[in-house]
Short mmCIF file of C-alpha atoms in Angstrom, two decimals:
data_model
loop_
_atom_site.label_atom_id
_atom_site.label_comp_id
_atom_site.label_asym_id
_atom_site.label_seq_id
_atom_site.Cartn_x
_atom_site.Cartn_y
_atom_site.Cartn_z
CA MET J 1 21.26 -21.87 12.95
CA ASN J 2 20.92 -20.49 9.42
CA GLY J 3 17.14 -20.76 9.11
CA ILE J 4 14.08 -21.89 10.97
CA PRO J 5 13.09 -25.56 10.89
CA GLU J 6 9.81 -26.57 9.38
CA GLY J 7 7.06 -25.90 11.87
CA LEU J 8 4.13 -24.44 9.98
CA SER J 9 2.78 -27.52 8.24
CA GLY J 10 -1.01 -27.25 8.10
CA LYS J 11 -0.95 -23.53 8.88
CA ILE J 12 -2.56 -20.91 6.64
CA ALA J 13 -0.89 -17.56 5.96
CA VAL J 14 -1.56 -14.41 3.94
CA VAL J 15 1.17 -12.05 2.74
CA THR J 16 -0.04 -8.88 1.06
CA GLY J 17 2.06 -7.29 -1.64
CA ALA J 18 4.02 -10.48 -2.27
CA SER J 19 4.75 -10.25 -5.99
CA ARG J 20 8.29 -9.15 -5.17
CA GLY J 21 10.47 -7.56 -2.52
CA ILE J 22 10.03 -8.07 1.22
CA GLY J 23 6.61 -9.62 0.74
CA LYS J 24 7.96 -12.27 -1.61
CA GLY J 25 10.83 -13.07 0.76
CA ILE J 26 8.43 -13.51 3.67
CA ALA J 27 6.07 -15.66 1.62
CA LEU J 28 8.93 -17.94 0.54
CA GLU J 29 10.13 -18.44 4.11
CA LEU J 30 6.61 -19.25 5.30
CA GLY J 31 6.34 -21.76 2.47
CA ALA J 32 9.71 -23.27 3.30
CA ALA J 33 8.39 -23.81 6.84
CA GLY J 34 5.48 -25.81 5.41
CA ALA J 35 2.65 -23.27 5.34
CA THR J 36 -0.05 -22.73 2.75
CA VAL J 37 0.53 -19.10 1.74
CA TYR J 38 -1.94 -16.84 -0.03
CA VAL J 39 0.00 -14.13 -1.86
CA THR J 40 -1.71 -10.93 -2.95
CA GLY J 41 -0.70 -8.23 -5.38
CA ARG J 42 -1.76 -6.41 -8.52
CA SER J 43 0.96 -7.96 -10.68
CA ALA J 44 -0.49 -10.74 -12.79
CA THR J 45 1.92 -10.02 -15.65
CA PRO J 46 5.55 -8.82 -15.44
CA GLY J 47 6.10 -5.07 -15.56
CA ARG J 48 9.13 -2.80 -15.23
CA LEU J 49 10.06 -4.72 -12.11
CA PRO J 50 10.07 -8.53 -12.21
CA GLY J 51 7.62 -10.63 -10.24
CA THR J 52 3.98 -11.67 -10.22
CA VAL J 53 1.76 -13.31 -7.63
CA GLN J 54 1.73 -16.47 -9.76
CA GLU J 55 5.54 -16.61 -9.82
CA THR J 56 5.71 -16.18 -6.06
CA ALA J 57 3.12 -18.92 -5.54
CA ALA J 58 5.12 -21.28 -7.77
CA ALA J 59 8.30 -20.50 -5.82
CA ILE J 60 6.46 -21.30 -2.56
CA ASP J 61 5.49 -24.67 -4.02
CA ALA J 62 9.13 -25.30 -4.92
CA ALA J 63 10.20 -24.35 -1.39
CA GLY J 64 7.96 -27.02 0.13
CA GLY J 65 4.79 -25.12 0.94
CA VAL J 66 1.61 -24.45 -0.99
CA GLY J 67 1.33 -21.13 -2.81
CA VAL J 68 -2.04 -19.63 -3.68
CA PRO J 69 -1.96 -16.52 -5.90
CA PHE J 70 -4.71 -13.94 -5.39
CA VAL J 71 -4.67 -10.96 -7.75
CA CYS J 72 -5.92 -8.07 -5.65
CA ASP J 73 -5.77 -4.29 -5.64
CA HIS J 74 -5.74 -3.30 -1.97
CA HIS J 75 -7.63 -0.11 -2.82
CA ASP J 76 -10.62 -2.44 -3.35
CA ASP J 77 -12.15 -3.34 0.01
CA ASP J 78 -14.59 -5.78 -1.57
CA ALA J 79 -11.74 -7.74 -3.15
CA VAL J 80 -9.92 -7.90 0.19
CA GLN J 81 -13.07 -9.12 1.92
CA GLN J 82 -13.46 -11.75 -0.78
CA LEU J 83 -9.94 -13.01 -0.07
CA PHE J 84 -10.68 -13.72 3.58
CA GLN J 85 -14.08 -15.15 2.78
CA GLN J 86 -12.37 -17.57 0.40
CA ILE J 87 -9.86 -18.56 3.07
CA GLY J 88 -12.60 -19.06 5.64
CA ASP J 89 -14.63 -21.22 3.28
CA ALA J 90 -11.62 -23.33 2.26
CA HIS J 91 -9.79 -23.70 5.59
CA GLN J 92 -11.94 -22.33 8.43
CA ARG J 93 -8.76 -20.80 9.88
CA LEU J 94 -5.99 -18.26 9.39
CA ASP J 95 -2.76 -18.45 11.35
CA VAL J 96 -0.57 -15.63 9.99
CA LEU J 97 -1.37 -12.30 8.34
CA VAL J 98 1.54 -10.22 7.08
CA ASN J 99 0.51 -6.70 6.08
CA ASN J 100 3.28 -5.70 3.70
CA VAL J 101 1.67 -4.12 0.64
CA TYR J 102 3.28 -0.74 -0.19
CA ASN J 103 3.92 1.27 -3.34
CA SER J 104 7.69 1.69 -3.07
CA PRO J 105 8.27 2.94 -6.64
CA ALA J 106 5.74 5.73 -6.09
CA ALA J 107 7.21 6.65 -2.71
CA ALA J 108 10.73 6.81 -4.17
CA ARG J 109 9.75 9.94 -6.11
CA TRP J 110 9.63 11.96 -2.91
CA LEU J 111 12.79 10.76 -1.14
CA GLY J 112 14.60 13.56 0.66
CA LYS J 113 12.02 16.22 -0.20
CA PRO J 114 10.95 18.76 2.44
CA PHE J 115 7.28 18.55 3.28
CA TRP J 116 6.35 21.63 1.23
CA GLU J 117 7.67 19.91 -1.91
CA VAL J 118 5.73 16.68 -1.28
CA PRO J 119 2.26 16.98 -2.85
CA PRO J 120 -0.94 16.02 -1.01
CA LYS J 121 -1.37 13.03 -3.35
CA ALA J 122 1.80 11.54 -1.86
CA TRP J 123 0.12 11.63 1.57
CA ASP J 124 -2.94 9.91 0.15
CA GLU J 125 -0.88 7.24 -1.66
CA THR J 126 1.23 6.50 1.40
CA PHE J 127 -1.63 6.28 3.87
CA ASP J 128 -4.03 4.44 1.58
CA ILE J 129 -1.63 1.62 0.64
CA GLY J 130 0.54 1.66 3.72
CA VAL J 131 -1.78 2.22 6.67
CA ARG J 132 -5.41 1.93 5.62
CA SER J 133 -4.82 -1.25 3.60
CA HIS J 134 -3.28 -2.90 6.66
CA TYR J 135 -6.25 -1.89 8.79
CA VAL J 136 -8.73 -3.25 6.24
CA ALA J 137 -6.99 -6.61 5.85
CA SER J 138 -6.66 -7.00 9.62
CA ALA J 139 -10.32 -6.15 10.19
CA PHE J 140 -11.52 -8.76 7.69
CA ALA J 141 -9.01 -11.34 8.96
CA ALA J 142 -9.65 -10.82 12.67
CA PRO J 143 -12.43 -13.41 13.19
CA LEU J 144 -10.33 -16.16 11.60
CA LEU J 145 -7.21 -15.11 13.51
CA ILE J 146 -9.06 -15.01 16.83
CA GLU J 147 -10.33 -18.52 16.24
CA SER J 148 -6.82 -19.84 15.60
CA GLY J 149 -4.88 -17.63 18.03
CA GLY J 150 -2.89 -16.28 15.12
CA LEU J 151 -0.26 -13.67 14.34
CA ILE J 152 -0.49 -10.28 12.62
CA VAL J 153 2.75 -8.73 11.38
CA ASN J 154 2.75 -5.15 10.11
CA ILE J 155 5.83 -4.32 8.04
CA SER J 156 6.97 -0.98 9.40
CA SER J 157 10.27 0.87 9.69
CA PRO J 158 12.65 2.70 12.05
CA GLY J 159 11.15 5.76 10.36
CA ALA J 160 8.47 5.49 13.02
CA GLN J 161 11.02 6.81 15.51
CA ARG J 162 13.51 8.88 13.52
CA TYR J 163 13.55 10.95 10.37
CA MET J 164 13.66 8.83 7.21
CA HIS J 165 12.89 9.72 3.60
CA ASN J 166 10.35 12.50 4.19
CA ALA J 167 7.72 13.72 6.65
CA VAL J 168 4.88 11.73 5.09
CA TYR J 169 6.82 8.46 5.32
CA GLY J 170 7.63 8.99 8.99
CA VAL J 171 4.09 9.94 9.96
CA ALA J 172 2.70 6.91 8.12
CA LYS J 173 5.09 4.48 9.82
CA THR J 174 4.35 6.05 13.20
CA ALA J 175 0.64 5.61 12.51
CA LEU J 176 1.23 1.98 11.56
CA ASP J 177 3.05 1.25 14.80
CA ARG J 178 0.21 2.95 16.70
CA LEU J 179 -2.20 0.70 14.81
CA THR J 180 -0.17 -2.31 15.96
CA ALA J 181 -0.37 -1.20 19.59
CA ASP J 182 -4.08 -0.45 19.46
CA MET J 183 -5.01 -3.67 17.66
CA ALA J 184 -3.03 -5.55 20.30
CA HIS J 185 -5.02 -3.70 22.97
CA ASN J 186 -8.31 -4.73 21.36
CA LEU J 187 -7.08 -8.33 21.07
CA ALA J 188 -5.69 -8.52 24.60
CA ASP J 189 -8.34 -11.01 25.70
CA THR J 190 -7.57 -13.34 22.79
CA ASP J 191 -4.51 -15.40 21.84
CA VAL J 192 -3.71 -13.22 18.81
CA THR J 193 -0.27 -11.58 18.68
CA VAL J 194 0.19 -8.28 16.80
CA VAL J 195 3.65 -6.88 16.09
CA SER J 196 5.35 -4.37 13.85
CA LEU J 197 8.49 -5.58 12.11
CA TRP J 198 11.34 -3.24 11.18
CA PRO J 199 13.56 -4.58 8.38
CA GLY J 200 16.76 -2.71 7.66
CA ILE J 201 17.90 -1.77 4.16
CA VAL J 202 16.63 -4.61 1.98
CA ASP J 203 18.12 -5.42 -1.43
CA THR J 204 14.80 -5.68 -3.25
CA GLU J 205 14.28 -5.78 -7.01
CA LEU J 206 13.95 -1.98 -6.95
CA LEU J 207 17.38 -1.52 -5.35
CA GLN J 208 18.85 -4.18 -7.60
CA LEU J 209 18.43 -1.63 -10.39
CA VAL J 210 21.29 0.33 -8.78
CA PRO J 211 24.37 -0.39 -10.95
CA ALA J 212 27.85 -1.20 -9.66
CA ASP J 213 30.45 1.58 -9.79
CA ALA J 214 34.00 1.29 -11.14
CA GLN J 215 35.08 -0.44 -7.92
CA GLY J 216 32.27 -2.98 -8.18
CA GLN J 217 30.30 -1.46 -5.34
CA ARG J 218 26.56 -0.88 -5.50
CA LEU J 219 26.05 2.30 -3.51
CA VAL J 220 22.72 3.98 -2.91
CA THR J 221 22.45 7.53 -1.61
CA LEU J 222 19.37 8.54 0.33
CA PRO J 223 19.17 12.35 0.31
CA GLY J 224 19.83 13.77 3.73
CA GLU J 225 20.47 10.32 5.24
CA GLY J 226 23.71 9.00 3.80
CA THR J 227 25.23 6.59 1.30
CA TYR J 228 24.86 2.84 1.85
CA ASP J 229 26.75 -0.11 0.41
CA LEU J 230 24.15 -2.59 -0.75
CA ALA J 231 26.57 -5.43 -0.03
CA GLU J 232 25.65 -4.80 3.61
CA ALA J 233 21.89 -4.87 2.96
CA GLU J 234 19.69 -7.77 3.94
CA THR J 235 17.91 -10.03 1.50
CA PRO J 236 14.09 -10.19 1.48
CA ARG J 237 14.38 -13.65 3.04
CA PHE J 238 15.82 -12.22 6.28
CA PRO J 239 12.57 -10.54 7.45
CA GLY J 240 10.82 -13.72 6.30
CA ARG J 241 12.84 -15.72 8.78
CA ALA J 242 11.81 -13.28 11.50
CA VAL J 243 8.15 -13.89 10.66
CA VAL J 244 8.62 -17.67 10.77
CA ALA J 245 10.44 -17.39 14.10
CA LEU J 246 7.53 -15.43 15.56
CA ALA J 247 4.93 -17.76 14.06
CA THR J 248 6.61 -20.83 15.58
CA ASP J 249 7.31 -19.26 18.99
CA PRO J 250 4.83 -20.49 21.62
CA ALA J 251 5.78 -17.51 23.79
CA ARG J 252 5.28 -14.84 21.11
CA ARG J 253 2.44 -13.18 23.04
CA SER J 254 5.09 -11.53 25.20
CA ARG J 255 5.99 -9.43 22.13
CA THR J 256 2.48 -8.25 21.24
CA GLY J 257 1.80 -4.57 20.68
CA SER J 258 5.41 -3.61 20.02
CA ALA J 259 7.80 -3.01 17.13
CA TRP J 260 10.83 -5.27 16.64
CA ARG J 261 13.95 -4.90 14.52
CA VAL J 262 14.62 -7.93 12.35
CA ALA J 263 18.28 -7.99 13.46
CA ASP J 264 17.25 -8.02 17.13
CA LEU J 265 14.90 -10.94 16.50
CA ALA J 266 17.75 -12.73 14.71
CA ASP J 267 19.83 -12.39 17.88
CA ALA J 268 16.96 -13.60 20.05
CA TYR J 269 15.91 -16.56 17.90
CA GLY J 270 19.26 -17.51 16.39
CA PHE J 271 18.56 -17.17 12.67
CA THR J 272 20.68 -15.50 9.98
CA ASP J 273 20.24 -14.21 6.47
CA VAL J 274 20.73 -16.66 3.61
CA ASP J 275 24.48 -15.94 3.52
CA GLY J 276 25.00 -16.54 7.24
CA ARG J 277 25.18 -12.84 8.20
CA VAL J 278 23.01 -10.82 10.57
CA PRO J 279 22.74 -7.53 8.62
CA ARG J 280 22.36 -4.41 10.75
CA ALA J 281 22.16 -1.55 8.24
CA ASP J 282 18.98 0.48 8.62
#
């Protein structure tokens, strides 16, 4: 099948960092499956990259769900707590939390750099909005998720297991997958499922800035890793379909505590990207 049938009507979801990119794709797929989706992000007005939380919420409405924009800087713990307090007051439940927020433009500055050329501030940026923010959101969301037997998805990367981008990136993704495992341990006596999700190369708005060459190919070179044809990349909707598949799987608890490639979940659940492919570039 090309997508996942509607199955989240009446469910409440949060996707952090959903103004654009992977977060937006996940939010749209949750909306298309019928969910009410709270989308967080700092972008209330368009910047260098397109996308705002309001635009994502409107697109969720158009897809058949209910989009709720929530302008939020995930450095601000009080604002994050307010988000989950608002959800608890309005719905008394939370079914899906997707921890996706990440500062990709900032991280791109340090691609391919050896650790001694990556400044300490890059460590702080990567861990603050990339590990700590996921911990904070999960901690505030946990009581609601326990009540509903919900799902936490941490957007991670194969960089947790092999060298990608730089040392800071790999250590942060490894820490995030450890957080997944340990949260699952703490939640073992509940019905909450916690997984890490590994998208491949995703053709986000940032990568869409890569121009086509004389042959019409959009190639991106990652220093020390190789050159990739973006025609083989996945769309942001592909990881979204993985999240919906997990959220609608009554047996998802068997996957808790582990990391899963989006392409492997596509094989297991039978979904594809929007063009019918199962992309495998990572």
